[in-house]
């Protein structure tokens, strides 16, 4: 029994160290922007369906299966650390090509209402809500990540899907996150 615990501790520590190392290495080079006619002018996230759609005009141009925050079904994000995914209208306000997860466009959460609501409850609203791929170095797991919600409140897709999203979603693209 003791040997099994030692082996398990070594595996866990190795996975943790690998993840930390790969987070420092980064995502590599982001793809070039798609031609303007292939870029989205709206992102719509359907939390209950675990689906994200890129739209141009009223026409869907891409659809993705997603994973969300571990408490996404408990309602909209209310404060830092609640592991919920926000709901409402935001925008992609900047993009991080060197994040710990594969390529990460940032969602402009919290907005002034989110901040006010969190502060009224005595909490910090939180932030760093992103659309991202898998943690760097774990991309080989691909679609397995859809088996459960595993983020801290973000919207997660596979790395190949993230490359497509990165190319099609410029800064200031609105995003609607619905229950």
XYZ file of N, CA, C and O in Angstrom:
716
model
N 0.821 -1.195 0.000
C 0.000 0.000 0.000
C 0.868 1.263 0.000
O 0.581 2.200 -0.703
N 1.930 1.233 0.823
C 2.820 2.385 0.920
C 3.486 2.657 -0.430
O 3.604 3.816 -0.844
N 3.924 1.603 -1.132
C 4.564 1.768 -2.437
C 3.609 2.397 -3.448
O 4.015 3.224 -4.265
N 2.343 2.006 -3.406
C 1.346 2.580 -4.323
C 1.163 4.067 -4.058
O 1.039 4.850 -4.995
N 1.151 4.455 -2.786
C 1.019 5.868 -2.444
C 2.237 6.664 -2.899
O 2.105 7.798 -3.380
N 3.410 6.100 -2.756
C 4.637 6.770 -3.203
C 4.603 6.960 -4.719
O 4.896 8.044 -5.229
N 4.220 5.905 -5.441
C 4.130 5.997 -6.905
C 3.088 7.038 -7.309
O 3.330 7.866 -8.196
N 1.936 7.024 -6.659
C 0.891 8.001 -6.956
C 1.387 9.421 -6.689
O 1.167 10.328 -7.501
N 2.082 9.636 -5.579
C 2.627 10.955 -5.252
C 3.635 11.400 -6.308
O 3.659 12.572 -6.711
N 4.462 10.479 -6.791
C 5.448 10.812 -7.828
C 4.743 11.174 -9.135
O 5.108 12.153 -9.792
N 3.721 10.435 -9.492
C 2.965 10.725 -10.727
C 2.300 12.095 -10.634
O 2.375 12.902 -11.557
N 1.647 12.369 -9.516
C 0.977 13.662 -9.331
C 1.993 14.797 -9.376
O 1.786 15.815 -10.054
N 3.102 14.649 -8.669
C 4.139 15.688 -8.661
C 4.729 15.880 -10.060
O 4.980 17.019 -10.485
N 4.921 14.803 -10.805
C 5.456 14.891 -12.169
C 4.484 15.611 -13.098
O 4.890 16.442 -13.905
N 3.207 15.285 -12.991
C 2.189 15.959 -13.817
C 2.139 17.447 -13.498
O 2.052 18.287 -14.393
N 2.210 17.782 -12.199
C 2.203 19.173 -11.776
C 3.426 19.910 -12.334
O 3.304 20.997 -12.896
N 4.606 19.313 -12.205
C 5.842 19.930 -12.700
C 5.805 20.091 -14.220
O 6.206 21.128 -14.753
N 5.312 19.070 -14.923
C 5.189 19.137 -16.382
C 4.266 20.277 -16.792
O 4.586 21.055 -17.692
N 3.134 20.402 -16.117
C 2.175 21.469 -16.428
C 2.799 22.835 -16.193
O 2.656 23.744 -17.013
N 3.500 23.009 -15.077
C 4.153 24.295 -14.777
C 5.229 24.620 -15.818
O 5.344 25.760 -16.266
N 6.015 23.627 -16.207
C 7.050 23.830 -17.217
C 6.428 24.227 -18.553
O 6.859 25.191 -19.188
N 5.408 23.504 -18.975
C 4.774 23.793 -20.267
C 4.068 25.152 -20.252
O 3.998 25.827 -21.276
N 3.559 25.565 -19.106
C 2.936 26.888 -19.003
C 3.963 27.983 -19.269
O 3.659 28.999 -19.889
N 5.207 27.759 -18.845
C 6.266 28.743 -19.099
C 6.727 28.739 -20.549
O 7.130 29.756 -21.076
N 6.653 27.574 -21.175
C 7.064 27.466 -22.575
C 6.110 28.237 -23.465
O 6.500 28.881 -24.429
N 4.828 28.189 -23.174
C 3.828 28.927 -23.933
C 3.224 28.110 -25.050
O 3.501 26.926 -25.220
N 2.390 28.780 -25.823
C 1.590 28.125 -26.852
C 2.271 28.009 -28.200
O 1.768 27.338 -29.079
N 3.370 28.702 -28.403
C 3.956 28.741 -29.727
C 3.387 29.908 -30.511
O 2.793 30.815 -29.958
N 3.544 29.865 -31.800
C 3.115 30.978 -32.651
C 1.625 30.882 -32.970
O 1.146 29.833 -33.386
N 0.890 31.988 -32.794
C -0.516 31.971 -33.173
C -0.662 31.969 -34.694
O 0.255 32.384 -35.413
N -1.804 31.500 -35.186
C -2.023 31.499 -36.628
C -2.262 32.922 -37.147
O -2.615 33.812 -36.368
N -2.092 33.135 -38.446
C -2.415 34.455 -39.005
C -3.924 34.684 -38.985
O -4.709 33.732 -38.913
N -4.315 35.938 -39.040
C -5.738 36.272 -39.087
C -6.364 35.735 -40.367
O -5.740 35.756 -41.434
N -7.591 35.269 -40.259
C -8.349 34.819 -41.427
C -8.725 36.036 -42.268
O -8.779 37.160 -41.757
N -9.015 35.823 -43.560
C -9.506 36.948 -44.375
C -10.756 37.551 -43.730
O -11.535 36.847 -43.073
N -10.958 38.833 -43.932
C -12.049 39.565 -43.301
C -13.407 38.886 -43.494
O -14.198 38.792 -42.563
N -13.663 38.371 -44.674
C -14.961 37.741 -44.944
C -15.157 36.426 -44.183
O -16.258 35.888 -44.128
N -14.091 35.894 -43.565
C -14.188 34.664 -42.767
C -14.123 34.941 -41.263
O -14.144 34.021 -40.463
N -14.055 36.222 -40.898
C -13.965 36.571 -39.486
C -15.356 36.757 -38.882
O -16.285 37.216 -39.549
N -15.476 36.414 -37.615
C -16.736 36.549 -36.889
C -16.966 37.992 -36.475
O -16.022 38.722 -36.203
N -18.239 38.377 -36.429
C -18.577 39.669 -35.844
C -19.419 39.506 -34.577
O -19.828 40.473 -33.969
N -19.641 38.242 -34.170
C -20.324 37.929 -32.914
C -19.995 36.496 -32.515
O -19.931 35.606 -33.368
N -19.791 36.301 -31.215
C -19.637 34.959 -30.638
C -20.845 34.747 -29.738
O -21.189 35.622 -28.939
N -21.461 33.601 -29.848
C -22.579 33.270 -28.964
C -22.271 31.949 -28.263
O -21.992 30.955 -28.919
N -22.327 31.963 -26.937
C -22.082 30.783 -26.118
C -23.404 30.349 -25.495
O -24.094 31.161 -24.876
N -23.738 29.086 -25.689
C -24.929 28.486 -25.091
C -24.441 27.538 -23.991
O -24.079 26.393 -24.272
N -24.426 28.039 -22.756
C -23.858 27.260 -21.653
C -24.559 25.918 -21.476
O -23.902 24.890 -21.333
N -25.887 25.917 -21.465
C -26.620 24.674 -21.187
C -26.400 23.615 -22.260
O -26.513 22.426 -21.999
N -26.058 24.063 -23.476
C -25.806 23.125 -24.582
C -24.331 22.807 -24.751
O -23.965 21.983 -25.589
N -23.465 23.497 -23.994
C -22.016 23.355 -24.130
C -21.611 23.542 -25.590
O -20.912 22.737 -26.186
N -22.051 24.688 -26.132
C -21.831 24.974 -27.549
C -21.487 26.451 -27.715
O -22.077 27.314 -27.055
N -20.529 26.723 -28.604
C -20.162 28.093 -28.953
C -20.252 28.225 -30.464
O -19.789 27.355 -31.205
N -20.839 29.348 -30.917
C -21.036 29.589 -32.343
C -20.388 30.922 -32.708
O -20.600 31.934 -32.024
N -19.597 30.923 -33.776
C -19.097 32.168 -34.366
C -20.067 32.552 -35.465
O -20.431 31.722 -36.303
N -20.473 33.821 -35.467
C -21.417 34.304 -36.477
C -20.807 35.450 -37.274
O -20.029 36.242 -36.742
N -21.194 35.529 -38.504
C -20.903 36.680 -39.360
C -22.248 37.116 -39.895
O -22.906 36.375 -40.614
N -22.693 38.313 -39.499
C -24.073 38.684 -39.765
C -24.943 37.759 -38.925
O -24.673 37.517 -37.755
N -25.967 37.183 -39.526
C -26.812 36.221 -38.813
C -26.434 34.779 -39.130
O -27.091 33.854 -38.663
N -25.388 34.590 -39.927
C -25.030 33.247 -40.390
C -23.929 32.641 -39.527
O -22.869 33.253 -39.321
N -24.155 31.417 -39.015
C -23.082 30.730 -38.286
C -21.946 30.373 -39.245
O -22.196 29.893 -40.351
N -20.708 30.634 -38.824
C -19.562 30.260 -39.662
C -18.746 29.132 -39.032
O -17.994 28.465 -39.730
N -18.904 28.901 -37.724
C -18.246 27.785 -37.043
C -18.982 27.496 -35.748
O -19.470 28.411 -35.085
N -19.024 26.216 -35.381
C -19.640 25.785 -34.125
C -18.666 24.848 -33.419
O -18.007 24.029 -34.064
N -18.584 24.976 -32.096
C -17.632 24.195 -31.303
C -18.308 23.631 -30.061
O -19.129 24.311 -29.437
N -17.931 22.420 -29.683
C -18.297 21.879 -28.378
C -17.338 22.491 -27.364
O -16.156 22.638 -27.643
N -17.855 22.816 -26.190
C -17.038 23.516 -25.195
C -17.132 22.856 -23.824
O -18.071 22.125 -23.536
N -16.148 23.145 -23.009
C -16.191 22.860 -21.575
C -16.187 24.206 -20.870
O -15.627 25.181 -21.376
N -16.791 24.242 -19.692
C -16.943 25.502 -18.959
C -16.369 25.378 -17.553
O -15.703 24.398 -17.232
N -16.681 26.359 -16.723
C -16.290 26.312 -15.329
C -16.945 25.145 -14.621
O -18.059 24.740 -14.973
N -16.284 24.610 -13.613
C -16.796 23.413 -12.928
C -18.156 23.646 -12.284
O -18.884 22.698 -12.045
N -18.523 24.896 -12.016
C -19.832 25.211 -11.423
C -20.702 26.001 -12.400
O -21.569 26.767 -11.988
N -20.494 25.815 -13.694
C -21.199 26.605 -14.712
C -22.711 26.484 -14.633
O -23.434 27.436 -14.938
N -23.223 25.341 -14.227
C -24.673 25.140 -14.172
C -25.319 25.797 -12.955
O -26.539 25.800 -12.832
N -24.524 26.366 -12.073
C -25.055 27.007 -10.863
C -25.474 28.450 -11.114
O -25.854 29.150 -10.180
N -25.421 28.909 -12.362
C -25.816 30.280 -12.691
C -24.631 31.103 -13.148
O -23.538 30.579 -13.369
N -24.846 32.412 -13.297
C -23.762 33.274 -13.780
C -22.683 33.495 -12.726
O -22.931 33.356 -11.527
N -21.504 33.833 -13.202
C -20.393 34.142 -12.295
C -20.802 35.300 -11.398
O -21.345 36.283 -11.860
N -20.528 35.167 -10.099
C -20.883 36.205 -9.142
C -19.676 36.791 -8.426
O -19.732 37.913 -7.945
N -18.602 35.994 -8.349
C -17.430 36.469 -7.608
C -16.219 35.626 -7.981
O -16.346 34.532 -8.524
N -15.066 36.140 -7.628
C -13.824 35.423 -7.850
C -13.845 34.092 -7.103
O -14.292 34.006 -5.968
N -13.411 33.040 -7.787
C -13.285 31.745 -7.148
C -14.531 30.888 -7.144
O -14.491 29.765 -6.651
N -15.650 31.364 -7.706
C -16.870 30.542 -7.658
C -16.928 29.499 -8.777
O -17.832 28.678 -8.809
N -15.950 29.513 -9.680
C -15.810 28.546 -10.769
C -17.023 28.505 -11.696
O -17.278 27.526 -12.375
N -17.764 29.606 -11.738
C -18.886 29.737 -12.662
C -18.423 30.494 -13.901
O -17.486 31.287 -13.849
N -19.113 30.274 -15.003
C -18.847 31.001 -16.235
C -19.832 32.168 -16.300
O -21.017 31.981 -16.014
N -19.366 33.378 -16.643
C -20.274 34.527 -16.665
C -21.414 34.345 -17.665
O -21.348 33.496 -18.555
N -22.430 35.175 -17.513
C -23.519 35.277 -18.482
C -23.725 36.749 -18.773
O -23.592 37.588 -17.896
N -24.020 37.055 -20.031
C -24.255 38.443 -20.419
C -23.513 38.767 -21.697
O -23.028 37.878 -22.411
N -23.422 40.056 -21.981
C -22.765 40.530 -23.196
C -21.433 41.171 -22.820
O -21.382 42.073 -21.976
N -20.391 40.700 -23.454
C -19.034 41.175 -23.218
C -18.368 41.362 -24.577
O -19.033 41.363 -25.605
N -17.058 41.504 -24.585
C -16.309 41.520 -25.836
C -14.948 40.885 -25.620
O -14.499 40.739 -24.480
N -14.324 40.499 -26.720
C -12.941 40.037 -26.661
C -12.095 41.305 -26.632
O -12.058 42.054 -27.611
N -11.468 41.587 -25.497
C -10.775 42.868 -25.367
C -9.257 42.780 -25.536
O -8.612 43.801 -25.763
N -8.683 41.589 -25.459
C -7.266 41.395 -25.772
C -7.019 39.903 -25.914
O -7.867 39.093 -25.576
N -5.867 39.558 -26.456
C -5.546 38.147 -26.688
C -4.148 37.856 -26.160
O -3.245 38.660 -26.314
N -3.994 36.678 -25.549
C -2.713 36.287 -24.966
C -2.173 35.063 -25.710
O -2.649 33.951 -25.499
N -1.153 35.256 -26.566
C -0.587 34.112 -27.281
C 0.361 33.273 -26.426
O 0.757 32.188 -26.822
N 0.720 33.737 -25.240
C 1.698 33.047 -24.382
C 1.090 32.634 -23.051
O 1.759 32.603 -22.034
N -0.176 32.291 -23.032
C -0.837 31.935 -21.779
C -0.502 30.506 -21.369
O 0.102 29.748 -22.126
N -0.946 30.119 -20.188
C -0.695 28.750 -19.707
C -1.566 27.734 -20.431
O -1.259 26.552 -20.450
N -2.656 28.185 -21.014
C -3.488 27.327 -21.856
C -3.306 27.794 -23.294
O -2.963 28.941 -23.546
N -3.546 26.904 -24.228
C -3.233 27.163 -25.625
C -4.026 28.346 -26.173
O -5.245 28.268 -26.309
N -3.346 29.441 -26.475
C -3.919 30.665 -27.043
C -5.187 31.096 -26.312
O -6.123 30.319 -26.184
N -5.231 32.332 -25.852
C -6.331 32.746 -24.983
C -6.850 34.147 -25.283
O -6.291 35.122 -24.801
N -7.940 34.266 -26.039
C -8.622 35.562 -26.124
C -9.353 35.844 -24.809
O -10.021 34.968 -24.261
N -9.229 37.062 -24.310
C -9.803 37.452 -23.024
C -11.215 37.998 -23.195
O -11.468 38.823 -24.058
N -12.116 37.541 -22.348
C -13.499 38.036 -22.298
C -13.532 39.182 -21.286
O -12.985 39.065 -20.191
N -14.186 40.280 -21.627
C -14.124 41.511 -20.829
C -14.884 41.460 -19.503
O -15.252 42.510 -18.966
N -15.090 40.287 -18.948
C -15.650 40.166 -17.605
C -14.611 40.640 -16.600
O -13.438 40.306 -16.752
N -14.954 41.398 -15.588
C -16.273 41.844 -15.176
C -16.628 43.199 -15.791
O -15.771 44.058 -15.956
N -17.907 43.367 -16.103
C -18.375 44.683 -16.534
C -18.768 45.463 -15.268
O -18.715 44.921 -14.155
N -19.160 46.725 -15.385
C -19.496 47.500 -14.176
C -20.607 46.870 -13.325
O -20.531 46.893 -12.088
N -21.615 46.267 -13.964
C -22.678 45.610 -13.194
C -22.131 44.409 -12.417
O -22.505 44.183 -11.263
N -21.269 43.617 -13.064
C -20.665 42.466 -12.393
C -19.878 42.915 -11.163
O -19.965 42.306 -10.099
N -19.094 43.986 -11.318
C -18.295 44.504 -10.201
C -19.192 44.971 -9.054
O -18.961 44.650 -7.885
N -20.218 45.742 -9.415
C -21.135 46.279 -8.408
C -21.843 45.147 -7.649
O -21.930 45.183 -6.418
N -22.301 44.137 -8.375
C -22.993 43.013 -7.729
C -22.069 42.244 -6.794
O -22.473 41.854 -5.695
N -20.844 42.012 -7.225
C -19.890 41.296 -6.368
C -19.562 42.118 -5.128
O -19.559 41.596 -4.005
N -19.300 43.407 -5.316
C -18.948 44.270 -4.187
C -20.098 44.400 -3.200
O -19.872 44.489 -1.989
N -21.339 44.381 -3.695
C -22.506 44.456 -2.803
C -22.543 43.239 -1.873
O -23.025 43.335 -0.746
N -22.022 42.126 -2.331
C -21.950 40.930 -1.501
C -20.663 40.829 -0.705
O -20.433 39.827 -0.021
N -19.807 41.835 -0.837
C -18.547 41.832 -0.102
C -17.441 41.033 -0.759
O -16.488 40.620 -0.103
N -17.559 40.807 -2.083
C -16.586 39.987 -2.800
C -15.895 40.777 -3.896
O -16.360 41.817 -4.337
N -14.787 40.242 -4.373
C -14.118 40.725 -5.583
C -14.747 39.984 -6.757
O -15.025 38.786 -6.651
N -14.987 40.665 -7.861
C -15.669 40.045 -9.010
C -14.819 39.001 -9.713
O -15.343 38.093 -10.349
N -13.510 39.108 -9.621
C -12.644 38.181 -10.348
C -12.320 38.727 -11.725
O -12.561 39.894 -12.027
N -11.780 37.889 -12.560
C -11.377 38.291 -13.909
C -10.652 37.141 -14.574
O -10.803 35.984 -14.179
N -9.861 37.444 -15.579
C -9.103 36.442 -16.334
C -9.993 35.343 -16.893
O -9.645 34.163 -16.853
N -11.152 35.718 -17.380
C -12.045 34.780 -18.040
C -11.682 34.786 -19.524
O -11.695 35.834 -20.169
N -11.346 33.629 -20.035
C -10.825 33.505 -21.390
C -11.577 32.430 -22.176
O -12.237 31.576 -21.593
N -11.412 32.487 -23.495
C -11.663 31.328 -24.345
C -10.272 30.745 -24.560
O -9.346 31.480 -24.893
N -10.084 29.458 -24.336
C -8.739 28.902 -24.494
C -8.777 27.436 -24.888
O -9.796 26.758 -24.745
N -7.624 26.964 -25.355
C -7.436 25.549 -25.625
C -7.055 24.832 -24.342
O -7.257 25.334 -23.241
N -6.479 23.667 -24.508
C -6.068 22.865 -23.356
C -4.796 23.447 -22.740
O -4.070 24.194 -23.398
N -4.512 23.114 -21.490
C -3.257 23.574 -20.902
C -2.081 23.143 -21.795
O -2.086 22.040 -22.359
N -1.111 24.023 -21.942
C 0.033 23.724 -22.802
C 0.670 22.401 -22.407
O 0.877 22.126 -21.238
N 0.943 21.593 -23.425
C 1.545 20.288 -23.212
C 0.539 19.160 -23.068
O 0.909 17.995 -23.062
N -0.753 19.477 -22.972
C -1.791 18.460 -22.784
C -2.724 18.376 -23.993
O -3.790 17.761 -23.920
N -2.360 18.975 -25.110
C -3.206 19.000 -26.299
C -3.547 17.637 -26.863
O -4.566 17.475 -27.537
N -2.721 16.641 -26.593
C -2.992 15.310 -27.125
C -4.288 14.717 -26.590
O -4.822 13.780 -27.167
N -4.825 15.271 -25.515
C -6.073 14.759 -24.969
C -7.296 15.220 -25.762
O -8.387 14.678 -25.578
N -7.117 16.221 -26.633
C -8.156 16.656 -27.555
C -9.554 16.648 -26.988
O -9.845 17.291 -25.992
N -10.440 15.890 -27.628
C -11.862 15.902 -27.279
C -12.189 15.247 -25.938
O -13.322 15.361 -25.468
N -11.225 14.593 -25.309
C -11.486 13.989 -24.002
C -11.904 15.065 -22.997
O -12.695 14.802 -22.088
N -11.438 16.281 -23.192
C -11.761 17.342 -22.229
C -13.255 17.657 -22.193
O -13.733 18.274 -21.249
N -14.016 17.215 -23.180
C -15.465 17.446 -23.177
C -16.215 16.562 -22.188
O -17.406 16.744 -21.985
N -15.554 15.607 -21.599
C -16.233 14.677 -20.699
C -16.694 15.344 -19.398
O -17.562 14.827 -18.715
N -16.089 16.479 -19.035
C -16.489 17.190 -17.830
C -16.108 18.655 -17.972
O -15.275 19.027 -18.794
N -16.744 19.501 -17.167
C -16.363 20.913 -17.085
C -15.194 21.007 -16.126
O -15.259 20.518 -15.000
N -14.118 21.627 -16.577
C -12.884 21.594 -15.794
C -12.219 22.951 -15.608
O -11.221 23.059 -14.902
N -12.753 24.022 -16.197
C -12.074 25.320 -16.076
C -12.500 26.031 -14.792
O -13.407 25.589 -14.089
N -11.874 27.161 -14.523
C -12.235 27.979 -13.361
C -13.311 29.004 -13.704
O -13.579 29.904 -12.907
N -13.919 28.880 -14.892
C -14.955 29.823 -15.341
C -14.794 30.203 -16.796
O -15.595 30.954 -17.342
N -13.751 29.683 -17.421
C -13.461 29.993 -18.824
C -14.272 29.105 -19.773
O -15.009 28.229 -19.346
N -14.087 29.358 -21.071
C -14.680 28.559 -22.137
C -13.529 27.830 -22.817
O -12.616 28.468 -23.349
N -13.542 26.495 -22.801
C -12.422 25.707 -23.325
C -12.833 24.920 -24.562
O -13.950 24.400 -24.650
N -11.906 24.842 -25.513
C -12.055 24.076 -26.756
C -10.760 23.296 -26.977
O -9.800 23.444 -26.227
N -10.708 22.485 -28.028
C -9.465 21.783 -28.350
C -8.463 22.792 -28.915
O -8.825 23.896 -29.336
N -7.203 22.407 -28.966
C -6.179 23.307 -29.493
C -6.380 23.624 -30.969
O -6.196 24.764 -31.396
N -6.759 22.638 -31.774
C -6.982 22.916 -33.197
C -8.170 23.864 -33.370
O -8.144 24.761 -34.218
N -9.211 23.699 -32.550
C -10.337 24.638 -32.602
C -9.901 26.028 -32.167
O -10.321 27.038 -32.733
N -9.012 26.095 -31.173
C -8.534 27.392 -30.694
C -7.762 28.128 -31.772
O -7.874 29.346 -31.900
N -7.005 27.413 -32.589
C -6.290 28.057 -33.704
C -7.294 28.674 -34.687
O -7.101 29.790 -35.159
N -8.376 27.963 -34.957
C -9.410 28.478 -35.853
C -10.080 29.710 -35.244
O -10.267 30.723 -35.921
N -10.422 29.633 -33.976
C -11.072 30.763 -33.295
C -10.140 31.964 -33.264
O -10.547 33.089 -33.556
N -8.885 31.739 -32.923
C -7.908 32.836 -32.862
C -7.847 33.575 -34.199
O -7.815 34.804 -34.227
N -7.833 32.831 -35.288
C -7.736 33.440 -36.622
C -9.009 34.178 -37.013
O -8.953 35.162 -37.755
N -10.162 33.739 -36.514
C -11.451 34.298 -36.934
C -12.037 35.343 -35.995
O -13.037 35.971 -36.325
N -11.446 35.521 -34.818
C -12.029 36.417 -33.815
C -11.040 37.529 -33.480
O -10.127 37.335 -32.675
N -11.228 38.698 -34.080
C -10.341 39.821 -33.743
C -10.750 40.459 -32.409
O -11.837 40.199 -31.881
N -9.866 41.281 -31.875
C -10.208 42.057 -30.682
C -11.461 42.871 -30.946
O -11.724 43.286 -32.076
N -12.224 43.094 -29.892
C -13.472 43.872 -29.884
C -14.658 43.125 -30.488
O -15.716 43.714 -30.681
N -14.496 41.830 -30.747
C -15.638 41.032 -31.191
C -16.565 40.844 -29.992
O -16.127 40.388 -28.930
N -17.863 41.177 -30.132
C -18.798 40.959 -29.019
C -18.997 39.463 -28.768
O -18.935 38.646 -29.694
N -19.247 39.130 -27.506
C -19.553 37.756 -27.115
C -20.769 37.777 -26.193
O -20.799 38.541 -25.226
N -21.763 36.977 -26.550
C -22.967 36.819 -25.729
C -22.905 35.435 -25.088
O -22.824 34.440 -25.797
N -22.944 35.414 -23.760
C -22.905 34.144 -23.029
C -24.282 33.956 -22.409
O -24.707 34.752 -21.568
N -24.974 32.918 -22.877
C -26.348 32.692 -22.465
C -26.445 31.465 -21.563
O -25.623 30.561 -21.669
N -27.472 31.440 -20.690
C -27.618 30.281 -19.792
C -27.722 28.973 -20.538
O -28.032 28.898 -21.666
